[in-house]
Tab-separated table of C-alpha atoms in Angstrom:
chain	number	residue	atom	x	y	z
A	1	MET	CA	-87.049	57.467	-40.022
A	2	ALA	CA	-86.461	55.252	-36.993
A	3	ASP	CA	-89.264	53.288	-35.375
A	4	ARG	CA	-89.359	54.418	-31.744
A	5	THR	CA	-92.046	51.952	-30.639
A	6	PRO	CA	-90.733	50.084	-27.595
A	7	LEU	CA	-90.914	46.302	-27.736
A	8	PRO	CA	-92.569	44.583	-24.766
A	9	THR	CA	-90.202	44.390	-21.816
A	10	PRO	CA	-90.651	42.281	-18.666
A	11	GLY	CA	-91.396	44.489	-15.696
A	12	THR	CA	-91.657	47.829	-17.442
A	13	ASP	CA	-92.552	49.247	-20.835
A	14	ALA	CA	-90.083	52.096	-20.402
A	15	SER	CA	-86.785	50.266	-19.942
A	16	TYR	CA	-85.769	50.592	-23.585
A	17	ALA	CA	-86.775	52.062	-26.939
A	18	PHE	CA	-86.081	50.105	-30.110
A	19	HIS	CA	-85.042	52.226	-33.108
A	20	ALA	CA	-85.189	50.256	-36.365
A	21	HIS	CA	-83.310	51.961	-39.209
A	22	ALA	CA	-83.699	51.212	-42.907
A	23	ASN	CA	-80.031	50.528	-43.644
A	24	ARG	CA	-76.522	50.901	-42.255
A	25	ASP	CA	-75.965	54.417	-43.575
A	26	VAL	CA	-79.123	55.698	-41.901
A	27	TRP	CA	-78.222	53.762	-38.745
A	28	THR	CA	-74.697	55.222	-38.675
A	29	TRP	CA	-75.748	58.838	-38.936
A	30	ALA	CA	-78.757	58.474	-36.619
A	31	VAL	CA	-76.539	57.102	-33.859
A	32	ALA	CA	-73.804	59.710	-34.436
A	33	VAL	CA	-76.348	62.541	-34.323
A	34	SER	CA	-77.887	61.130	-31.139
A	35	VAL	CA	-74.530	60.871	-29.352
A	36	ALA	CA	-73.472	64.347	-30.492
A	37	ALA	CA	-76.773	65.811	-29.278
A	38	GLU	CA	-76.334	64.310	-25.801
A	39	LEU	CA	-72.757	65.590	-25.559
A	40	ARG	CA	-73.863	69.040	-26.698
A	41	ARG	CA	-76.569	69.121	-24.029
A	42	GLU	CA	-74.067	68.069	-21.369
A	43	LEU	CA	-71.605	70.771	-22.396
A	44	ILE	CA	-74.290	73.435	-21.980
A	45	VAL	CA	-74.612	72.666	-18.271
A	46	GLN	CA	-71.194	71.181	-17.402
A	47	PRO	CA	-67.628	72.346	-18.053
A	48	ARG	CA	-66.726	68.942	-19.524
A	49	ALA	CA	-68.513	65.856	-20.850
A	50	ARG	CA	-67.432	62.202	-20.728
A	51	LEU	CA	-68.163	59.683	-23.458
A	52	LEU	CA	-67.587	55.933	-23.030
A	53	LEU	CA	-67.106	53.796	-26.125
A	54	SER	CA	-67.059	50.095	-26.934
A	55	GLY	CA	-64.817	48.198	-29.310
A	56	GLY	CA	-65.673	45.566	-31.881
A	57	GLU	CA	-66.410	45.769	-35.577
A	58	THR	CA	-69.882	47.323	-35.375
A	59	PRO	CA	-69.325	50.899	-34.095
A	60	GLY	CA	-66.428	52.027	-36.302
A	61	PRO	CA	-68.579	53.838	-38.913
A	62	VAL	CA	-70.471	55.616	-36.120
A	63	TYR	CA	-67.228	56.854	-34.577
A	64	ARG	CA	-65.988	58.141	-37.923
A	65	ALA	CA	-69.264	59.996	-38.467
A	66	LEU	CA	-69.204	61.355	-34.911
A	67	SER	CA	-65.676	62.696	-35.412
A	68	GLN	CA	-67.131	65.192	-37.878
A	69	ALA	CA	-69.596	66.674	-35.382
A	70	PRO	CA	-68.908	70.371	-34.686
A	71	LEU	CA	-68.665	69.986	-30.915
A	72	ASP	CA	-66.332	71.699	-28.471
A	73	TRP	CA	-64.216	68.553	-28.431
A	74	GLU	CA	-61.537	70.123	-26.257
A	75	ARG	CA	-64.042	69.777	-23.412
A	76	VAL	CA	-64.849	66.104	-24.104
A	77	ASP	CA	-63.164	63.197	-22.324
A	78	VAL	CA	-63.350	59.866	-24.126
A	79	GLY	CA	-63.050	56.642	-22.150
A	80	LEU	CA	-63.783	52.965	-22.691
A	81	VAL	CA	-66.644	50.704	-21.682
A	82	ASP	CA	-64.155	47.844	-21.476
A	83	GLU	CA	-60.693	46.874	-22.632
A	84	ARG	CA	-58.696	43.774	-23.402
A	85	TRP	CA	-55.456	43.429	-21.460
A	86	LEU	CA	-53.505	44.936	-24.341
A	87	LEU	CA	-51.508	48.129	-24.747
A	88	PRO	CA	-53.314	51.014	-26.486
A	89	ASP	CA	-51.152	50.739	-29.607
A	90	ASP	CA	-52.082	47.074	-30.123
A	91	PRO	CA	-54.395	46.850	-33.173
A	92	ASP	CA	-56.632	44.416	-31.263
A	93	SER	CA	-57.225	46.839	-28.376
A	94	ASN	CA	-60.351	48.942	-28.039
A	95	ALA	CA	-58.141	51.977	-27.493
A	96	TYR	CA	-56.622	51.489	-30.937
A	97	LEU	CA	-60.093	51.429	-32.520
A	98	VAL	CA	-61.092	54.659	-30.784
A	99	HIS	CA	-57.858	56.378	-31.830
A	100	HIS	CA	-58.235	55.206	-35.406
A	101	ASP	CA	-61.951	55.884	-35.914
A	102	LEU	CA	-62.929	58.696	-33.530
A	103	LEU	CA	-59.920	60.784	-32.532
A	104	ARG	CA	-59.612	62.469	-35.919
A	105	ASP	CA	-61.138	65.474	-37.717
A	106	HIS	CA	-62.921	67.660	-35.132
A	107	ALA	CA	-62.711	64.948	-32.456
A	108	ALA	CA	-58.904	64.949	-32.555
A	109	ALA	CA	-59.094	67.634	-29.863
A	110	ALA	CA	-60.817	65.322	-27.364
A	111	ARG	CA	-58.930	64.018	-24.333
A	112	PHE	CA	-58.581	60.238	-24.327
A	113	GLU	CA	-58.460	58.097	-21.174
A	114	PRO	CA	-56.695	54.793	-21.924
A	115	MET	CA	-57.061	52.028	-19.357
A	116	THR	CA	-53.724	50.351	-19.984
A	117	GLN	CA	-50.202	51.615	-20.370
A	118	ALA	CA	-46.701	50.197	-20.295
A	119	GLY	CA	-45.577	49.370	-16.757
A	120	ARG	CA	-49.072	49.432	-15.235
A	121	ASN	CA	-50.358	46.149	-13.796
A	122	LEU	CA	-53.958	45.002	-14.004
A	123	GLU	CA	-54.820	46.148	-10.486
A	124	GLY	CA	-53.412	49.594	-11.224
A	125	ALA	CA	-55.305	49.796	-14.501
A	126	VAL	CA	-58.593	48.998	-12.753
A	127	ALA	CA	-57.854	51.635	-10.111
A	128	THR	CA	-57.183	54.220	-12.817
A	129	ALA	CA	-60.422	53.343	-14.599
A	130	ASN	CA	-62.371	53.769	-11.362
A	131	ALA	CA	-60.656	57.093	-10.692
A	132	HIS	CA	-61.792	58.391	-14.079
A	133	ALA	CA	-65.299	57.101	-13.359
A	134	ARG	CA	-65.698	59.379	-10.350
A	135	ARG	CA	-67.047	61.823	-12.904
A	136	VAL	CA	-70.072	60.103	-14.381
A	137	ALA	CA	-70.170	59.768	-18.161
A	138	ALA	CA	-72.872	61.583	-20.075
A	139	VAL	CA	-73.155	58.879	-22.741
A	140	ALA	CA	-72.125	55.248	-23.144
A	141	VAL	CA	-72.111	53.380	-26.443
A	142	LEU	CA	-72.577	49.649	-25.841
A	143	GLY	CA	-72.408	46.615	-28.077
A	144	MET	CA	-73.702	43.064	-27.830
A	145	GLY	CA	-72.172	39.767	-28.899
A	146	ASP	CA	-74.007	36.829	-30.420
A	147	ASP	CA	-73.835	35.220	-26.968
A	148	GLY	CA	-75.660	38.155	-25.373
A	149	HIS	CA	-72.642	39.703	-23.654
A	150	THR	CA	-72.150	43.435	-23.316
A	151	ALA	CA	-68.996	45.236	-22.197
A	152	SER	CA	-66.842	42.287	-21.031
A	153	LEU	CA	-69.650	40.673	-19.056
A	154	PHE	CA	-69.942	37.197	-20.578
A	155	PRO	CA	-72.761	34.763	-19.835
A	156	ASN	CA	-72.146	32.354	-16.979
A	157	MET	CA	-68.435	33.212	-16.699
A	158	ASP	CA	-66.543	32.669	-13.464
A	159	GLY	CA	-66.741	35.877	-11.459
A	160	LEU	CA	-69.928	37.143	-13.105
A	161	GLU	CA	-71.759	37.264	-9.775
A	162	ARG	CA	-68.886	39.256	-8.292
A	163	ALA	CA	-69.003	41.711	-11.175
A	164	PHE	CA	-72.788	41.980	-10.897
A	165	GLY	CA	-72.558	42.702	-7.187
A	166	SER	CA	-69.599	45.068	-7.286
A	167	PRO	CA	-70.127	48.637	-5.999
A	168	ARG	CA	-67.290	49.797	-8.255
A	169	ASP	CA	-67.659	51.033	-11.816
A	170	TYR	CA	-64.887	48.815	-13.214
A	171	VAL	CA	-63.511	45.394	-12.287
A	172	ALA	CA	-60.931	42.992	-13.685
A	173	ILE	CA	-62.427	40.145	-15.708
A	174	ASP	CA	-61.191	36.604	-16.274
A	175	ALA	CA	-63.211	35.312	-19.219
A	176	THR	CA	-61.425	31.961	-19.493
A	177	GLY	CA	-63.759	29.433	-21.067
A	178	CYS	CA	-66.021	32.060	-22.646
A	179	PRO	CA	-66.033	31.639	-26.444
A	180	GLY	CA	-67.146	35.243	-26.956
A	181	ALA	CA	-63.932	36.502	-25.366
A	182	ARG	CA	-61.836	34.587	-27.909
A	183	GLN	CA	-58.124	34.701	-26.994
A	184	TRP	CA	-58.450	37.885	-24.940
A	185	THR	CA	-59.609	36.437	-21.630
A	186	SER	CA	-57.982	39.017	-19.345
A	187	ARG	CA	-59.973	42.239	-19.456
A	188	ILE	CA	-61.301	45.286	-17.611
A	189	SER	CA	-65.028	45.993	-17.756
A	190	LEU	CA	-67.756	48.313	-16.630
A	191	THR	CA	-69.985	46.658	-14.060
A	192	PRO	CA	-73.785	46.831	-13.932
A	193	HIS	CA	-73.299	49.466	-11.217
A	194	GLY	CA	-71.131	51.533	-13.558
A	195	ILE	CA	-73.509	51.158	-16.490
A	196	GLY	CA	-76.511	52.074	-14.358
A	197	ARG	CA	-74.941	55.404	-13.354
A	198	ILE	CA	-74.972	56.614	-16.963
A	199	ALA	CA	-78.205	58.291	-17.993
A	200	HIS	CA	-77.830	57.973	-21.765
A	201	ARG	CA	-76.989	54.447	-22.910
A	202	LEU	CA	-77.067	53.331	-26.524
A	203	LEU	CA	-76.909	49.698	-27.639
A	204	LEU	CA	-75.771	49.245	-31.248
A	205	ILE	CA	-76.753	46.042	-33.079
A	206	GLN	CA	-76.991	44.996	-36.719
A	207	GLY	CA	-78.556	42.091	-38.564
A	208	GLU	CA	-81.436	39.732	-37.963
A	209	ARG	CA	-79.352	37.428	-35.791
A	210	LYS	CA	-78.466	40.145	-33.293
A	211	ARG	CA	-82.064	41.321	-33.180
A	212	ALA	CA	-83.180	37.773	-32.435
A	213	VAL	CA	-80.583	37.502	-29.648
A	214	PHE	CA	-81.795	40.738	-28.090
A	215	GLU	CA	-85.426	39.661	-28.286
A	216	GLN	CA	-84.545	36.287	-26.767
A	217	ALA	CA	-82.762	38.053	-23.913
A	218	ILE	CA	-85.778	40.265	-23.293
A	219	ALA	CA	-88.121	37.283	-23.306
A	220	SER	CA	-85.868	35.386	-20.893
A	221	GLY	CA	-85.238	38.179	-18.400
A	222	ASP	CA	-82.192	36.234	-17.147
A	223	ALA	CA	-79.226	38.616	-16.959
A	224	ARG	CA	-76.819	35.830	-15.943
A	225	ARG	CA	-77.512	34.088	-19.239
A	226	TRP	CA	-77.962	37.318	-21.194
A	227	PRO	CA	-75.762	40.004	-19.570
A	228	VAL	CA	-76.899	42.611	-22.112
A	229	LEU	CA	-79.989	42.974	-19.920
A	230	VAL	CA	-77.950	44.903	-17.350
A	231	ALA	CA	-77.962	47.839	-19.794
A	232	LEU	CA	-81.695	48.238	-19.151
A	233	GLU	CA	-81.146	49.248	-15.551
A	234	SER	CA	-80.559	52.927	-14.810
A	235	SER	CA	-80.447	54.860	-11.576
A	236	TYR	CA	-81.893	57.753	-13.593
A	237	GLY	CA	-84.859	55.717	-14.803
A	238	THR	CA	-83.934	56.524	-18.400
A	239	PRO	CA	-84.531	53.965	-21.164
A	240	LEU	CA	-81.820	52.196	-23.085
A	241	ASP	CA	-81.829	53.321	-26.726
A	242	VAL	CA	-81.397	50.262	-28.939
A	243	HIS	CA	-80.379	51.140	-32.500
A	244	TRP	CA	-80.757	48.341	-35.038
A	245	CYS	CA	-80.509	47.974	-38.796
A	246	PRO	CA	-80.676	44.944	-41.094
């Protein structure tokens, strides 16, 4: 059973709920069930539902569990929170992860929205991402790096202020000099504006180190140093659901 007691948050006690799970198996299925429930609710009232997913090593088991959910997947559009400037068939791309771990079993019927494709330049890819975002996603699954980044919003990177102030959902990112970006410095990312338009936001973290990073970010309240804090803000006033396990 998850602990739903919110940790203290600067400014408001309702900006997030911290769910502590006993182990990774419990964490995996709790998150998958939560995402499936939100999509099911959206499909009751809307003809289609959009789901935005993150890459990285952490969410793969969740996506595999979610692929088994008995949803009307033909009415689900799956997009990305962010993407490296790689083609979808590159094993290091977020698109490849989603194809490999989610778009299988029942979820094979979902419609995928890649950001990149052969012959499309970065400006065109950003425009396509923003076109897809005209229909607001029902759910976004976010991650967090050891440096406190989320999506491709890295602490103190050049252009972070521009991304923070952008009225668009997606922007191009140059993460040169940001260790968390590793060799993939050219990227496309959701902005704080884009994240804030999504009512149901889940942040997936594992291990004591990540929990300590999140708690340090909360204590600091400085989103430029800890960009993960932008996930707390919602135009709907809904809390961020943080799912953690040891």
